PDB file of C-alpha atoms in Angstrom:
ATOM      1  CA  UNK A   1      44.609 -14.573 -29.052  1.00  0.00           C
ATOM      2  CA  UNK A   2      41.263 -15.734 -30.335  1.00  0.00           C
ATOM      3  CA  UNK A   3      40.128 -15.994 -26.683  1.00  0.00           C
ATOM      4  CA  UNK A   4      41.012 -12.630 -25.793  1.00  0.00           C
ATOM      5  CA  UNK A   5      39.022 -11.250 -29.086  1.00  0.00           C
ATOM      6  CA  UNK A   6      35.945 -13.001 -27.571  1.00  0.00           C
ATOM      7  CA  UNK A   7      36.527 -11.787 -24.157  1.00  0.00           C
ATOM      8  CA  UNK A   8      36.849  -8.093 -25.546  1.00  0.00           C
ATOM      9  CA  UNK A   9      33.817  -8.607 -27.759  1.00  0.00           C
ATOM     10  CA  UNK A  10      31.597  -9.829 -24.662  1.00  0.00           C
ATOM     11  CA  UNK A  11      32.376  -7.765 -22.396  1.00  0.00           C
ATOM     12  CA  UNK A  12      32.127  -4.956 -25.123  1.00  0.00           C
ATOM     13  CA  UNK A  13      28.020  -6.522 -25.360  1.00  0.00           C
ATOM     14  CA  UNK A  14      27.583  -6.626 -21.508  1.00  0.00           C
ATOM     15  CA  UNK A  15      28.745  -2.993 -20.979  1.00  0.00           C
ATOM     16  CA  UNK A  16      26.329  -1.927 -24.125  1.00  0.00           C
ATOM     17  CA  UNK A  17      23.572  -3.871 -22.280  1.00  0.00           C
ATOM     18  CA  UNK A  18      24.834  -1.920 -18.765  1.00  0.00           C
ATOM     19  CA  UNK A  19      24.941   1.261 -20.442  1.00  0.00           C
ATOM     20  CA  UNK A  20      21.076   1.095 -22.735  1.00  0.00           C
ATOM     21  CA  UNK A  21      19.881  -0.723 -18.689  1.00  0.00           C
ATOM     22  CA  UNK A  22      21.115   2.602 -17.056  1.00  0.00           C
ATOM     23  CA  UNK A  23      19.413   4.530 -19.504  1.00  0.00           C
ATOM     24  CA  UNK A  24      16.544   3.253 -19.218  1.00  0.00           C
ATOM     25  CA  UNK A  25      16.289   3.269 -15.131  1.00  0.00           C
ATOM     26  CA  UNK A  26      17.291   7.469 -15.728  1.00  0.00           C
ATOM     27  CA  UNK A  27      14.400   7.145 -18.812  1.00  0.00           C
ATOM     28  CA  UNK A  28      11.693   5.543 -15.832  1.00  0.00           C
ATOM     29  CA  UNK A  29      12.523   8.415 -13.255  1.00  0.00           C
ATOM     30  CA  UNK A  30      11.528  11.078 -16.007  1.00  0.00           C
ATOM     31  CA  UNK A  31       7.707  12.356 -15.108  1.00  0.00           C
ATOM     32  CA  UNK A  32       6.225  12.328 -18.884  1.00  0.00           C
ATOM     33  CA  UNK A  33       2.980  12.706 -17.330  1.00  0.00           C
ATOM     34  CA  UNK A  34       2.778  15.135 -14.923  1.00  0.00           C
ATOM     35  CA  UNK A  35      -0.817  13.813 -13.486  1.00  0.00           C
ATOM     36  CA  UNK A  36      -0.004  10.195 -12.803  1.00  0.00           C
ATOM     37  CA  UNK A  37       3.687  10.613 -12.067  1.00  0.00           C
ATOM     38  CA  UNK A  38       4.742   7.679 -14.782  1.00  0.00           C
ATOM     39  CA  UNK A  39       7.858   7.405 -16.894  1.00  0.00           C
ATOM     40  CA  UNK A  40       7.474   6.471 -20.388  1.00  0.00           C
ATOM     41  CA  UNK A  41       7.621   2.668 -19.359  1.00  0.00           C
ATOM     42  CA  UNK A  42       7.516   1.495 -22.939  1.00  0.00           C
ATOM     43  CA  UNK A  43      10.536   3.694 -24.389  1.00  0.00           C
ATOM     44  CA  UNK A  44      12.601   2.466 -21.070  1.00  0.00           C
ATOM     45  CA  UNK A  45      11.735  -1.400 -21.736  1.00  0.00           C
ATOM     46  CA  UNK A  46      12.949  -1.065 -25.767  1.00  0.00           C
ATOM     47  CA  UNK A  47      16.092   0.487 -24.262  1.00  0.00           C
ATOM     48  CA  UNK A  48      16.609  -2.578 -22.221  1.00  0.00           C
ATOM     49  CA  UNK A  49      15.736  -4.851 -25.197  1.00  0.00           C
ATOM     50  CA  UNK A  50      17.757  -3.273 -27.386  1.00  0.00           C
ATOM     51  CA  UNK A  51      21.183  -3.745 -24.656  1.00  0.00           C
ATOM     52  CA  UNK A  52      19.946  -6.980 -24.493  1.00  0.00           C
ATOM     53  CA  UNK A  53      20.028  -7.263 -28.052  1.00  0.00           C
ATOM     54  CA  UNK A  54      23.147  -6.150 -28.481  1.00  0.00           C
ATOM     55  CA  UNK A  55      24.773  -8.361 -26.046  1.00  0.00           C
ATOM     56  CA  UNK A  56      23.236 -11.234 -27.843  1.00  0.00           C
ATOM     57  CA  UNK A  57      24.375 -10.120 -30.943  1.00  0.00           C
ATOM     58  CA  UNK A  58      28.196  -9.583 -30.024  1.00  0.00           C
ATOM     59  CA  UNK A  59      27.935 -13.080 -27.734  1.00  0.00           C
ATOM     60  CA  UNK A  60      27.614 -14.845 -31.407  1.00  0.00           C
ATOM     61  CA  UNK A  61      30.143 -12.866 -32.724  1.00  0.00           C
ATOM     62  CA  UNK A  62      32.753 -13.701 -30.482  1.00  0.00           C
ATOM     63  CA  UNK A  63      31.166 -17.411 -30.335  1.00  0.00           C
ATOM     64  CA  UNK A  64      31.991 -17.219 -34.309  1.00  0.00           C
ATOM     65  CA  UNK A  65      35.520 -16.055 -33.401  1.00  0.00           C
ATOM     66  CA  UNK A  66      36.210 -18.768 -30.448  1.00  0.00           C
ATOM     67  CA  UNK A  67      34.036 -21.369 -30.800  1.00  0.00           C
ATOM     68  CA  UNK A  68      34.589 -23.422 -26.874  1.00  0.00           C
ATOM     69  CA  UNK A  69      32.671 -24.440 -24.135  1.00  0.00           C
ATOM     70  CA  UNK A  70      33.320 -21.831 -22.336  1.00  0.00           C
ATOM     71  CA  UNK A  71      32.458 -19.420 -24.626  1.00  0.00           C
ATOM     72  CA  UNK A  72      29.224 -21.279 -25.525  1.00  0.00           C
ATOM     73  CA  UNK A  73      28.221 -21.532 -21.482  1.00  0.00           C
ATOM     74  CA  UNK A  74      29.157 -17.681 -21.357  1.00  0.00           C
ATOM     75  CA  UNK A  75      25.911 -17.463 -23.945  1.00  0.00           C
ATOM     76  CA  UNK A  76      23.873 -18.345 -20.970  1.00  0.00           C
ATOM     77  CA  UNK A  77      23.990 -14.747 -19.023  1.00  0.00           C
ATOM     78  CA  UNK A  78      22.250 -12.701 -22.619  1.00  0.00           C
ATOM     79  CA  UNK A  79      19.915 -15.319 -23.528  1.00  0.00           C
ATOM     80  CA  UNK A  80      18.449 -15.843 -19.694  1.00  0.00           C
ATOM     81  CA  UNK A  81      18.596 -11.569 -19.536  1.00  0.00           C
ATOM     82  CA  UNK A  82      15.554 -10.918 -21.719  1.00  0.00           C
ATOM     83  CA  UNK A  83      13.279 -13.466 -19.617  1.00  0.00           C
ATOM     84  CA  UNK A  84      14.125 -12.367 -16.795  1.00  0.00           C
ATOM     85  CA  UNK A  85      13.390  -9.000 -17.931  1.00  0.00           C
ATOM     86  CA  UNK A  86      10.131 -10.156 -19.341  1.00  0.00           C
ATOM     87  CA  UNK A  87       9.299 -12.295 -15.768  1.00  0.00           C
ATOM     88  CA  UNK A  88       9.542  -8.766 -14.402  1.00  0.00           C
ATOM     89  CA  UNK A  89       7.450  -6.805 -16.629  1.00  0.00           C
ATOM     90  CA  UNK A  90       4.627  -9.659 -16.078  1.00  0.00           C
ATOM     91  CA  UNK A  91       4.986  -9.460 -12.665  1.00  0.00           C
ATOM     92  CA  UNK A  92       4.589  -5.809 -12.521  1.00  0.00           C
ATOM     93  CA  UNK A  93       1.315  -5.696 -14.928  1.00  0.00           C
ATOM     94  CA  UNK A  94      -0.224  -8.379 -12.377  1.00  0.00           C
ATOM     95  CA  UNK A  95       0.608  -6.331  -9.426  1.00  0.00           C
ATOM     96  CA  UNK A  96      -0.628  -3.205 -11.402  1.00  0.00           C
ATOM     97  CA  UNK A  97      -4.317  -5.073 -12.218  1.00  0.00           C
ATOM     98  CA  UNK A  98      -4.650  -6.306  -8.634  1.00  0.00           C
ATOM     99  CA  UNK A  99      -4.151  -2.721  -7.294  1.00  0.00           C
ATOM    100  CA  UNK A 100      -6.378  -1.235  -9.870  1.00  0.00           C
ATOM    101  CA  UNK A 101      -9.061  -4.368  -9.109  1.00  0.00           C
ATOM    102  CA  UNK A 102      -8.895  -3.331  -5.453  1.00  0.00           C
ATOM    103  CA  UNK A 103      -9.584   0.336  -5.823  1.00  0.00           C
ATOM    104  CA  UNK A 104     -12.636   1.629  -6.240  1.00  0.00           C
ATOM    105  CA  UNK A 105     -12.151   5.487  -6.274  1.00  0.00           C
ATOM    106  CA  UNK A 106     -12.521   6.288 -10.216  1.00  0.00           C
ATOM    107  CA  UNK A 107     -16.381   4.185  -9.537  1.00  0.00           C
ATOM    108  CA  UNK A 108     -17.347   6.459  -6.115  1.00  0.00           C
ATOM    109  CA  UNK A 109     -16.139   9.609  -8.094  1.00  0.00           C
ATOM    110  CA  UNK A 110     -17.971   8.929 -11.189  1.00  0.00           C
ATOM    111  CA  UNK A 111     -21.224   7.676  -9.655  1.00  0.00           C
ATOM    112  CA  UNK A 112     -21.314  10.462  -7.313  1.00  0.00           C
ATOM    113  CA  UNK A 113     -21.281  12.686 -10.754  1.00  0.00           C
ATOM    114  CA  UNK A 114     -24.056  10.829 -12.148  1.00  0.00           C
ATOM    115  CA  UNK A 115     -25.832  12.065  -9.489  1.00  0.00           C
ATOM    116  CA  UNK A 116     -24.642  15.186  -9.369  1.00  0.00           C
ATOM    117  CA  UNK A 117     -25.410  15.468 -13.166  1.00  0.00           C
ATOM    118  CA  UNK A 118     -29.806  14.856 -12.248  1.00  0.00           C
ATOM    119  CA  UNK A 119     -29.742  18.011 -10.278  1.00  0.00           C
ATOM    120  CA  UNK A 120     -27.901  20.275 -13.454  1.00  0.00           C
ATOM    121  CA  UNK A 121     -29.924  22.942 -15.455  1.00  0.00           C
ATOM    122  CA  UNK A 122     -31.962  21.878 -18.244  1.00  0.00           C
ATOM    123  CA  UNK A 123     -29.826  20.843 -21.135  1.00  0.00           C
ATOM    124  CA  UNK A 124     -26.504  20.357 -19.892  1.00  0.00           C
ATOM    125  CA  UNK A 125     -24.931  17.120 -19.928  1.00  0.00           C
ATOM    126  CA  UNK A 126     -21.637  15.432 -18.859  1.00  0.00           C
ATOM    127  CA  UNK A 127     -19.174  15.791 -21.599  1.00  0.00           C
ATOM    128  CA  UNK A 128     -16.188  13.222 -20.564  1.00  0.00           C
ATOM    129  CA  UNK A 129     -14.568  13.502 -16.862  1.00  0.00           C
ATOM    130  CA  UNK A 130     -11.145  13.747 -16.556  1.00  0.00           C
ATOM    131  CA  UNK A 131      -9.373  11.835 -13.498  1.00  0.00           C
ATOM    132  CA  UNK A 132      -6.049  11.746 -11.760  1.00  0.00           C
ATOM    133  CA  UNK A 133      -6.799  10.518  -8.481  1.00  0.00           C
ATOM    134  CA  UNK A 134      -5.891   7.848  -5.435  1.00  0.00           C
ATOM    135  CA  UNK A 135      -6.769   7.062  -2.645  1.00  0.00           C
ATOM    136  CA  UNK A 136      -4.389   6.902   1.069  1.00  0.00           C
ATOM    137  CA  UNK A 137      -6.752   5.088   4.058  1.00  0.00           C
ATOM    138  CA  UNK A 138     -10.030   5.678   2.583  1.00  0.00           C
ATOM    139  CA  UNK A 139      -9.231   9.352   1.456  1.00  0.00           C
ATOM    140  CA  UNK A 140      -9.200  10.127  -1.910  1.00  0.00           C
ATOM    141  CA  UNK A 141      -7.108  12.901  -3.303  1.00  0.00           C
ATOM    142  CA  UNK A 142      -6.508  14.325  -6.745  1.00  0.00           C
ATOM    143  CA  UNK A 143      -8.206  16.351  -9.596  1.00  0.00           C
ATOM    144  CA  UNK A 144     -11.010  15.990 -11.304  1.00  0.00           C
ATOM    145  CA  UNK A 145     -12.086  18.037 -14.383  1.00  0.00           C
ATOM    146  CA  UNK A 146     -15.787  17.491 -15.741  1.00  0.00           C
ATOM    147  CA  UNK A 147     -16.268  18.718 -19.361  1.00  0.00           C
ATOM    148  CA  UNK A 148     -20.463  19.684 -19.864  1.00  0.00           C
ATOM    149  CA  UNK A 149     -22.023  20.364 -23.107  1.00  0.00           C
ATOM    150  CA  UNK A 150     -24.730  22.413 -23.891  1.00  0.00           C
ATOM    151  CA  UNK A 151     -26.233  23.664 -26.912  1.00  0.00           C
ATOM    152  CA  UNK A 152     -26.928  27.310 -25.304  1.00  0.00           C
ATOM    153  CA  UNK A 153     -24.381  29.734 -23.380  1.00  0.00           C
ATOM    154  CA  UNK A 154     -26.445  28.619 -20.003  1.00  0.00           C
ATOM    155  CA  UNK A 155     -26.067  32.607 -19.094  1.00  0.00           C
ATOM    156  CA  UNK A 156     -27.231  33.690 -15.705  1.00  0.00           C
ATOM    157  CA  UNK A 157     -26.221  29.776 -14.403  1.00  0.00           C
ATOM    158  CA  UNK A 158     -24.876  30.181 -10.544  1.00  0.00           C
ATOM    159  CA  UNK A 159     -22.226  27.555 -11.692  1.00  0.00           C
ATOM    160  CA  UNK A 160     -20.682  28.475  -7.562  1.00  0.00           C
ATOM    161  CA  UNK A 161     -24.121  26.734  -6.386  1.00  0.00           C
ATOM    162  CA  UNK A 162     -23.500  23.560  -8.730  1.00  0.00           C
ATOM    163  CA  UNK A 163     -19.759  23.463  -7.916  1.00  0.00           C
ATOM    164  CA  UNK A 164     -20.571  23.525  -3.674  1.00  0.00           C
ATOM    165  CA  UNK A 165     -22.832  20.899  -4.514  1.00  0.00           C
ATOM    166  CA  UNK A 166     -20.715  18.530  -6.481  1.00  0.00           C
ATOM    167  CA  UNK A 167     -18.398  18.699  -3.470  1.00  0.00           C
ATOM    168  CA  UNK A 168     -20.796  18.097  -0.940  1.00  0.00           C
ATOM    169  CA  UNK A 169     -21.562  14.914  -3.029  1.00  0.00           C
ATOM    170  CA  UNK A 170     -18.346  13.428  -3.660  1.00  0.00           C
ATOM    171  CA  UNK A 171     -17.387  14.510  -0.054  1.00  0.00           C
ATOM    172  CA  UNK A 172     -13.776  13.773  -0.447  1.00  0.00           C
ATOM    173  CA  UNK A 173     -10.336  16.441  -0.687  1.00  0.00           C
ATOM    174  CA  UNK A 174     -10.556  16.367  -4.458  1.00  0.00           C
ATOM    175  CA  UNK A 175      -9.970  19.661  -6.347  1.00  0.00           C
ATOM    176  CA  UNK A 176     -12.664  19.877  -9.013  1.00  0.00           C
ATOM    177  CA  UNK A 177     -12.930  21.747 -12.165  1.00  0.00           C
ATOM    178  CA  UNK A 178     -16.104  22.662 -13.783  1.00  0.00           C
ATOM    179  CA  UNK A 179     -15.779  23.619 -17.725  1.00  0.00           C
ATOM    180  CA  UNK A 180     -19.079  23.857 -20.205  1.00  0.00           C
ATOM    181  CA  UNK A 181     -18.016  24.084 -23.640  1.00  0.00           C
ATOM    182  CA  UNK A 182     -14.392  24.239 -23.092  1.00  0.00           C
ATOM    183  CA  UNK A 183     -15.199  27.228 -20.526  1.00  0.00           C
ATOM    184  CA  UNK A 184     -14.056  27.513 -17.041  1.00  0.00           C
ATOM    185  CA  UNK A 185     -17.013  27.860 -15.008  1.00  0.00           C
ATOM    186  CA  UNK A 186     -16.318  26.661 -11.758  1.00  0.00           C
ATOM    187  CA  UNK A 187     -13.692  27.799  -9.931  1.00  0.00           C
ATOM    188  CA  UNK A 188     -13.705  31.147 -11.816  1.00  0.00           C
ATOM    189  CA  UNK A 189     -10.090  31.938 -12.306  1.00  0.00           C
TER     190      UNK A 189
END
């Protein structure tokens, strides 16, 4: 009887584990950020934990209940789960740093802007530049959104001229956005 109690209560953890896994590979699919296309990785990886977890936690119970070797060797499946979970995670951050060591698009964007930014009127400045781009064979696509400051209105500015010129520069099928002070001024929309 004892034996079937522990069988019930481990197979009770494993399906918990199943279940919070499952949830967490429909959590990774979800686009939480529209611009780079990526799940909220950290929410899905406590929901795997946390089945993990509980599969731990209900292995000791039913190891307090029917204390065997079998029982004890049937610990071996929830406490080898959360390393290999944790081998994975490594092994995608080191995959994720050699692809982001490799590319070089955020660098030819930005210094492009720098130069872009000598030929601007008088008194305006790059703000902060927002990216979300990659590249396919030596193509980079995306957005890009440059935010300028300026301590006047910069009224009678052919922002159209600046805008052609910026993509001349970067030379690349980017779609750009111009704002100064929070203002759309290139494309006009």
């Amino acid at each position: 009887m004892k034996e079937l109690i522990f069988w019930i209560i481990y197979i009770i953890g494993g399906a918990l584990f199943a279940f919070f896994t499952i949830k967490a590979n429909k959590m990774g699919k979800v686009r939480k950020n529209i611009l780079s296309g990526k799940g909220n990785i950290l929410y899905s990886l406590s929901l795997v934990y946390r089945g993990e977890l509980f599969w731990l936690i209900f292995w000791i119970i039913g190891l307090m209940i029917y204390p065997s070797s079998v029982s004890v060797s049937m610990g071996l499946f929830p406490l080898l789960m959360p390393l290999i979970t944790l081998s994975s995670v490594v092994f995608l951050k080191f995959k994720e740093i050699l692809e982001k060591r490799d590319r070089g698009e955020r660098r030819y964007v930005k210094n492009r802007i720098k130069n872009w930014e000598k030929q601007l009127p008088a008194g305006a400045k790059v703000k902060t530049i927002n990216y979300a781009i990659c590249s396919n064979q030596d193509i980079i696509n995306g957005r890009v959104i440059i935010f300028l400051r300026s301590s006047s209105d910069m009224q009678g500015v052919n922002w159209a001229y600046f805008g052609e010129l910026l993509e001349k520069e970067i030379n690349q099928p980017l779609i750009m956005q111009i704002k100064l002070n929070n203002k759309n001024v290139y494309p006009l929309l």
